[in-house]
Amino acid sequence: MAEKPIILTQAGLEKMEKELEELKSVKRKEIAEKIKVALSFGDLSENSEYDEAKNEQAMMEARIADIEVMLKRVQVIDEDELSNENIHIGSKAEVRVTNKSTGKSTVYEYQIVGSNEADPLSGCISDESAVGRALLNKRIGDKFDVEVPAGVMEYEVLAISK
């Protein structure tokens, strides 16, 4: 079975490549120095600094390996080919969200991204999330309900852009 592609925007790809470069060129050296300093403290059996540095090194190396595997499966969205007729991965959508129990409405702008690029606090939501999945293929004027942890919300698509 072929592995699922990692879907990213161009900005997401650049961010991932930058993180990998940072880990390889800066973090590796920093952790190697921590290990060297910890080794100078002597007895490794009671050296918590050494253990901590080795754990940090293992986590960093695991992250490097994860990023390298993901980069082999990346599928970059060509934003020039995106239309504004309906919402898809890479689209930005302005939506009115109404809490059905309180009637309170708020307008949000979301960008639909792949799960590896999601950052809900900055408005980037995954295509695999409940809201992201519900937004896919919607058009301006579409209304639909989504059950979220806060209850059932009504969404109305106000605008779609690249």
Coordinates of N, CA and C in Angstrom, one line a residue:
M1 N 0.8 -1.2 0.0 CA 0.0 0.0 0.0 C 0.9 1.2 0.0
A2 N 0.6 2.2 -0.9 CA 1.4 3.4 -1.0 C 1.1 4.3 0.3
E3 N 2.1 4.9 0.8 CA 1.9 5.8 1.9 C 1.2 7.1 1.5
K4 N 0.4 7.6 2.4 CA -0.3 8.8 2.2 C 0.6 10.0 2.0
P5 N 0.4 10.8 0.9 CA 1.3 12.0 0.7 C 1.1 13.0 1.9
I6 N 2.1 13.7 2.1 CA 2.1 14.8 3.1 C 1.8 16.1 2.3
I7 N 0.6 16.6 2.5 CA 0.2 17.8 1.7 C 0.6 19.1 2.4
L8 N 1.3 19.9 1.7 CA 1.8 21.2 2.3 C 1.6 22.3 1.3
T9 N 1.5 23.5 1.8 CA 1.6 24.7 0.9 C 3.1 25.0 0.7
Q10 N 3.4 25.9 -0.2 CA 4.8 26.2 -0.4 C 5.5 26.8 0.9
A11 N 4.7 27.6 1.6 CA 5.2 28.2 2.9 C 5.4 27.1 3.9
G12 N 4.5 26.1 3.9 CA 4.7 25.0 4.9 C 6.0 24.1 4.6
L13 N 6.2 23.9 3.3 CA 7.4 23.2 2.8 C 8.7 24.0 3.3
E14 N 8.7 25.3 3.0 CA 9.8 26.1 3.4 C 10.1 26.1 4.9
K15 N 9.0 26.1 5.7 CA 9.1 26.1 7.1 C 9.7 24.8 7.6
M16 N 9.2 23.7 7.0 CA 9.8 22.3 7.3 C 11.2 22.2 7.0
E17 N 11.6 22.7 5.8 CA 13.0 22.6 5.4 C 13.9 23.5 6.3
K18 N 13.4 24.6 6.7 CA 14.1 25.5 7.6 C 14.3 24.8 8.9
E19 N 13.3 24.2 9.5 CA 13.4 23.5 10.7 C 14.5 22.4 10.6
L20 N 14.4 21.6 9.6 CA 15.4 20.6 9.4 C 16.8 21.1 9.3
E21 N 17.1 22.2 8.6 CA 18.4 22.8 8.5 C 18.8 23.3 9.9
E22 N 17.9 23.9 10.6 CA 18.2 24.4 12.0 C 18.6 23.3 12.9
L23 N 17.9 22.2 12.9 CA 18.2 21.0 13.7 C 19.5 20.4 13.4
K24 N 19.8 20.3 12.1 CA 21.1 19.7 11.7 C 22.3 20.6 11.9
S25 N 22.2 21.9 11.6 CA 23.3 22.7 11.7 C 23.5 23.4 13.0
V26 N 22.5 23.7 13.8 CA 22.6 24.5 15.0 C 22.4 23.5 16.2
K27 N 21.2 22.9 16.3 CA 20.9 22.1 17.4 C 21.8 20.9 17.7
R28 N 22.3 20.3 16.6 CA 23.2 19.2 16.8 C 24.5 19.6 17.5
K29 N 25.0 20.8 17.1 CA 26.2 21.3 17.8 C 26.0 21.7 19.2
E30 N 24.8 22.3 19.5 CA 24.5 22.7 20.8 C 24.4 21.5 21.8
I31 N 23.7 20.5 21.3 CA 23.6 19.3 22.1 C 24.9 18.5 22.3
A32 N 25.7 18.5 21.2 CA 27.0 17.9 21.3 C 27.9 18.6 22.4
E33 N 27.8 19.9 22.4 CA 28.5 20.7 23.5 C 28.0 20.4 24.9
K34 N 26.6 20.2 25.0 CA 26.1 19.9 26.3 C 26.6 18.5 26.8
I35 N 26.7 17.6 25.9 CA 27.1 16.2 26.2 C 28.6 16.3 26.6
K36 N 29.4 17.1 25.9 CA 30.8 17.2 26.2 C 31.0 17.8 27.6
V37 N 30.2 18.9 27.9 CA 30.3 19.5 29.2 C 29.9 18.5 30.3
A38 N 28.8 17.8 30.1 CA 28.3 16.8 31.1 C 29.3 15.7 31.3
L39 N 30.0 15.3 30.2 CA 31.0 14.2 30.4 C 32.2 14.7 31.3
S40 N 32.4 16.0 31.3 CA 33.5 16.5 32.1 C 33.2 16.5 33.6
F41 N 31.9 16.2 33.9 CA 31.5 16.2 35.3 C 31.9 14.8 35.9
G42 N 32.3 13.9 35.1 CA 32.8 12.6 35.7 C 31.8 11.5 35.7
D43 N 31.7 10.8 36.8 CA 30.8 9.6 36.9 C 29.5 9.7 36.2
L44 N 29.3 8.9 35.1 CA 28.1 8.9 34.3 C 26.9 8.3 35.0
S45 N 27.1 7.4 36.0 CA 26.0 6.7 36.7 C 25.2 7.6 37.5
E46 N 25.7 8.8 37.9 CA 24.9 9.7 38.7 C 24.9 11.1 38.0
N47 N 25.1 11.1 36.7 CA 25.2 12.4 36.0 C 23.9 12.7 35.3
S48 N 23.1 13.5 35.9 CA 21.8 13.8 35.4 C 21.9 14.7 34.1
E49 N 22.9 15.6 34.1 CA 23.1 16.5 33.0 C 23.4 15.7 31.7
Y50 N 24.2 14.6 31.9 CA 24.5 13.7 30.7 C 23.3 13.0 30.3
D51 N 22.5 12.5 31.2 CA 21.3 11.8 30.8 C 20.3 12.7 30.1
E52 N 20.2 13.9 30.6 CA 19.3 14.9 30.0 C 19.7 15.3 28.6
A53 N 21.0 15.5 28.4 CA 21.6 15.8 27.1 C 21.4 14.7 26.1
K54 N 21.6 13.5 26.6 CA 21.4 12.3 25.7 C 20.0 12.1 25.3
N55 N 19.0 12.4 26.2 CA 17.6 12.3 25.9 C 17.2 13.4 24.9
E56 N 17.8 14.6 25.1 CA 17.5 15.7 24.2 C 18.0 15.4 22.8
Q57 N 19.2 14.7 22.7 CA 19.8 14.3 21.5 C 18.9 13.3 20.8
A58 N 18.4 12.3 21.5 CA 17.6 11.3 20.9 C 16.3 11.9 20.4
M59 N 15.7 12.8 21.1 CA 14.5 13.4 20.6 C 14.7 14.3 19.3
M60 N 15.8 15.0 19.3 CA 16.2 15.8 18.2 C 16.5 14.9 17.0
E61 N 17.2 13.8 17.1 CA 17.5 12.9 16.0 C 16.2 12.3 15.5
A62 N 15.3 12.0 16.4 CA 14.0 11.4 16.0 C 13.2 12.4 15.1
R63 N 13.2 13.7 15.6 CA 12.5 14.7 14.8 C 13.2 14.9 13.4
I64 N 14.5 14.9 13.4 CA 15.2 15.0 12.1 C 14.8 13.8 11.2
A65 N 14.7 12.6 11.7 CA 14.3 11.5 10.9 C 12.9 11.6 10.4
D66 N 12.0 12.1 11.3 CA 10.6 12.3 10.9 C 10.5 13.3 9.8
I67 N 11.2 14.4 9.9 CA 11.1 15.4 8.9 C 11.6 14.9 7.5
E68 N 12.7 14.2 7.6 CA 13.3 13.6 6.3 C 12.4 12.6 5.7
V69 N 11.7 11.8 6.5 CA 10.7 10.9 5.9 C 9.5 11.6 5.3
M70 N 9.0 12.7 6.0 CA 7.9 13.5 5.5 C 8.3 14.2 4.2
L71 N 9.5 14.7 4.1 CA 9.9 15.4 2.9 C 10.0 14.5 1.7
K72 N 10.2 13.2 1.9 CA 10.2 12.3 0.8 C 8.7 12.1 0.2
R73 N 7.7 12.4 1.1 CA 6.3 12.1 0.7 C 5.6 13.4 0.4
V74 N 6.2 14.5 0.4 CA 5.6 15.8 0.3 C 4.9 16.0 -1.1
Q75 N 3.7 16.5 -1.0 CA 3.0 17.0 -2.3 C 2.7 18.4 -2.0
V76 N 3.3 19.3 -2.8 CA 3.1 20.8 -2.6 C 1.9 21.2 -3.4
I77 N 1.1 22.0 -2.8 CA -0.1 22.5 -3.5 C 0.3 23.6 -4.4
D78 N 0.0 23.6 -5.6 CA 0.2 24.6 -6.6 C -0.9 25.7 -6.4
E79 N -0.6 26.7 -5.7 CA -1.6 27.7 -5.4 C -2.1 28.5 -6.6
D80 N -1.3 28.4 -7.7 CA -1.7 29.1 -9.0 C -2.9 28.3 -9.6
E81 N -3.0 27.0 -9.3 CA -4.0 26.2 -9.9 C -5.3 26.2 -9.1
L82 N -5.3 26.8 -7.9 CA -6.5 26.8 -7.1 C -7.5 27.8 -7.6
S83 N -8.8 27.3 -7.5 CA -9.9 28.2 -7.9 C -10.5 28.8 -6.6
N84 N -11.3 29.8 -6.8 CA -12.0 30.4 -5.7 C -13.5 30.0 -5.7
E85 N -13.8 29.0 -6.5 CA -15.2 28.6 -6.6 C -15.7 27.7 -5.5
N86 N -14.7 26.9 -5.0 CA -15.1 26.1 -3.8 C -13.8 25.9 -3.0
I87 N -14.0 25.5 -1.7 CA -12.9 25.4 -0.8 C -12.2 24.0 -0.9
H88 N -10.9 24.1 -0.9 CA -10.0 22.9 -1.0 C -8.8 23.2 -0.2
I89 N -7.9 22.2 -0.1 CA -6.7 22.4 0.6 C -5.9 23.5 0.0
G90 N -5.5 24.5 0.8 CA -4.8 25.7 0.3 C -5.7 26.9 0.2
S91 N -7.0 26.7 0.2 CA -7.9 27.8 0.2 C -8.0 28.6 1.5
K92 N -8.3 29.8 1.4 CA -8.6 30.6 2.6 C -10.1 30.9 2.5
A93 N -10.8 30.7 3.6 CA -12.2 30.9 3.7 C -12.6 31.8 4.8
E94 N -13.4 32.8 4.5 CA -14.0 33.6 5.5 C -15.3 33.0 5.8
V95 N -15.6 32.7 7.1 CA -16.8 32.1 7.5 C -17.4 32.7 8.7
R96 N -18.8 32.7 8.7 CA -19.5 33.2 9.9 C -19.8 31.9 10.7
V97 N -19.4 31.9 12.0 CA -19.7 30.8 12.8 C -20.7 31.3 13.9
T98 N -21.9 30.5 13.9 CA -22.9 30.9 14.8 C -23.1 29.7 15.8
N99 N -23.0 30.0 17.1 CA -23.3 29.0 18.1 C -24.8 28.8 18.2
K100 N -25.3 27.6 17.9 CA -26.7 27.4 17.7 C -27.5 27.5 19.1
S101 N -26.8 27.3 20.2 CA -27.4 27.3 21.5 C -27.5 28.8 22.0
T102 N -26.6 29.6 21.6 CA -26.6 31.0 22.1 C -27.0 32.0 21.1
G103 N -26.8 31.6 19.8 CA -27.2 32.5 18.7 C -26.0 33.5 18.4
K104 N -24.9 33.5 19.2 CA -23.8 34.4 19.0 C -23.0 34.1 17.7
S105 N -22.7 35.1 16.9 CA -22.0 34.9 15.7 C -20.7 35.6 15.7
T106 N -19.7 34.9 15.1 CA -18.3 35.5 14.9 C -17.8 35.2 13.5
V107 N -17.1 36.1 12.9 CA -16.5 35.8 11.6 C -15.0 35.4 11.8
Y108 N -14.6 34.4 11.1 CA -13.3 33.9 11.2 C -12.7 33.7 9.8
E109 N -11.4 33.8 9.6 CA -10.8 33.4 8.4 C -9.9 32.2 8.6
Y110 N -10.1 31.1 7.9 CA -9.4 29.9 8.0 C -8.6 29.6 6.7
Q111 N -7.5 29.0 6.9 CA -6.8 28.4 5.7 C -6.8 26.9 5.9
I112 N -7.2 26.2 4.9 CA -7.3 24.8 5.0 C -5.9 24.2 4.5
V113 N -5.3 23.5 5.4 CA -3.9 23.0 5.2 C -3.8 21.5 5.5
G114 N -2.8 20.8 5.1 CA -2.5 19.5 5.5 C -2.3 19.4 7.0
S115 N -2.5 18.2 7.6 CA -2.4 18.0 9.0 C -1.0 18.4 9.6
N116 N 0.1 18.3 8.8 CA 1.4 18.6 9.3 C 1.6 20.1 9.4
E117 N 0.8 20.9 8.8 CA 1.0 22.3 8.7 C -0.1 23.0 9.6
A118 N -1.0 22.3 10.2 CA -2.1 22.9 11.0 C -1.5 23.7 12.2
D119 N -2.1 24.9 12.4 CA -1.9 25.7 13.5 C -3.1 26.5 13.8
P120 N -4.1 25.9 14.5 CA -5.4 26.5 14.7 C -5.3 27.9 15.3
L121 N -4.3 28.2 16.1 CA -4.3 29.5 16.7 C -4.0 30.6 15.7
S122 N -3.4 30.3 14.6 CA -3.1 31.2 13.5 C -4.1 31.1 12.4
G123 N -5.1 30.3 12.5 CA -6.2 30.2 11.5 C -5.9 29.1 10.5
C124 N -4.8 28.3 10.6 CA -4.5 27.2 9.7 C -5.1 25.9 10.3
I125 N -6.2 25.4 9.6 CA -6.8 24.2 10.2 C -6.6 23.1 9.2
S126 N -6.5 21.9 9.8 CA -6.3 20.7 9.0 C -7.5 20.3 8.2
D127 N -7.2 19.7 7.0 CA -8.3 19.2 6.2 C -8.9 17.9 6.9
E128 N -8.2 17.4 7.9 CA -8.7 16.2 8.6 C -9.5 16.5 9.8
S129 N -9.5 17.8 10.2 CA -10.2 18.2 11.4 C -11.7 18.2 11.1
A130 N -12.6 18.2 12.1 CA -14.0 18.2 11.8 C -14.4 19.5 11.0
V131 N -13.9 20.6 11.4 CA -14.3 21.9 10.7 C -13.7 21.9 9.3
G132 N -12.4 21.5 9.2 CA -11.7 21.5 7.9 C -12.4 20.6 6.9
R133 N -12.7 19.4 7.4 CA -13.3 18.4 6.5 C -14.7 18.9 6.1
A134 N -15.4 19.5 7.0 CA -16.8 20.0 6.6 C -16.7 21.2 5.6
L135 N -15.6 22.0 5.7 CA -15.5 23.1 4.8 C -15.1 22.7 3.4
L136 N -14.4 21.6 3.2 CA -14.0 21.1 1.9 C -15.2 21.1 0.9
N137 N -14.9 21.6 -0.3 CA -15.9 21.6 -1.4 C -17.1 22.5 -1.2
K138 N -17.1 23.3 -0.2 CA -18.2 24.2 0.0 C -18.0 25.5 -0.8
R139 N -19.1 26.2 -1.2 CA -19.1 27.4 -2.0 C -19.6 28.6 -1.2
I140 N -19.3 29.8 -1.7 CA -19.8 31.0 -1.1 C -21.3 30.9 -0.9
G141 N -21.8 31.2 0.3 CA -23.2 31.1 0.6 C -23.7 29.8 1.2
D142 N -22.9 28.7 1.1 CA -23.2 27.5 1.8 C -23.3 27.6 3.3
K143 N -24.3 27.0 3.9 CA -24.5 26.9 5.3 C -24.5 25.4 5.7
F144 N -23.9 25.1 6.8 CA -23.8 23.7 7.3 C -23.5 23.7 8.8
D145 N -23.8 22.6 9.4 CA -23.6 22.5 10.9 C -22.4 21.6 11.1
V146 N -21.6 21.9 12.2 CA -20.5 21.0 12.6 C -20.6 20.9 14.1
E147 N -20.4 19.6 14.5 CA -20.4 19.4 16.0 C -18.9 19.5 16.4
V148 N -18.7 20.5 17.3 CA -17.3 20.7 17.9 C -17.5 20.6 19.4
P149 N -16.3 20.6 20.1 CA -16.4 20.4 21.6 C -17.3 21.4 22.3
A150 N -17.4 22.6 21.7 CA -18.3 23.6 22.3 C -19.8 23.5 22.0
G151 N -20.1 22.5 21.2 CA -21.5 22.3 20.8 C -21.6 22.3 19.3
V152 N -22.9 22.4 18.8 CA -23.2 22.4 17.4 C -23.1 23.9 16.9
M153 N -22.2 24.1 15.9 CA -22.1 25.4 15.3 C -22.5 25.4 13.9
E154 N -23.2 26.5 13.5 CA -23.6 26.7 12.1 C -22.5 27.5 11.4
Y155 N -22.0 27.1 10.3 CA -21.0 27.8 9.5 C -21.7 28.3 8.2
E156 N -21.3 29.5 7.8 CA -21.7 30.1 6.5 C -20.5 30.6 5.8
V157 N -20.3 30.1 4.6 CA -19.1 30.6 3.8 C -19.4 32.0 3.3
L158 N -18.6 32.9 3.6 CA -18.7 34.3 3.2 C -17.9 34.7 2.0
A159 N -16.6 34.1 2.0 CA -15.7 34.4 0.9 C -14.6 33.3 0.8
I160 N -14.1 33.1 -0.4 CA -13.0 32.1 -0.6 C -11.9 32.8 -1.4
S161 N -10.7 32.6 -1.0 CA -9.5 33.2 -1.7 C -8.4 32.2 -1.7
K162 N -7.3 32.6 -2.4 CA -6.1 31.7 -2.5 C -5.2 32.0 -1.3

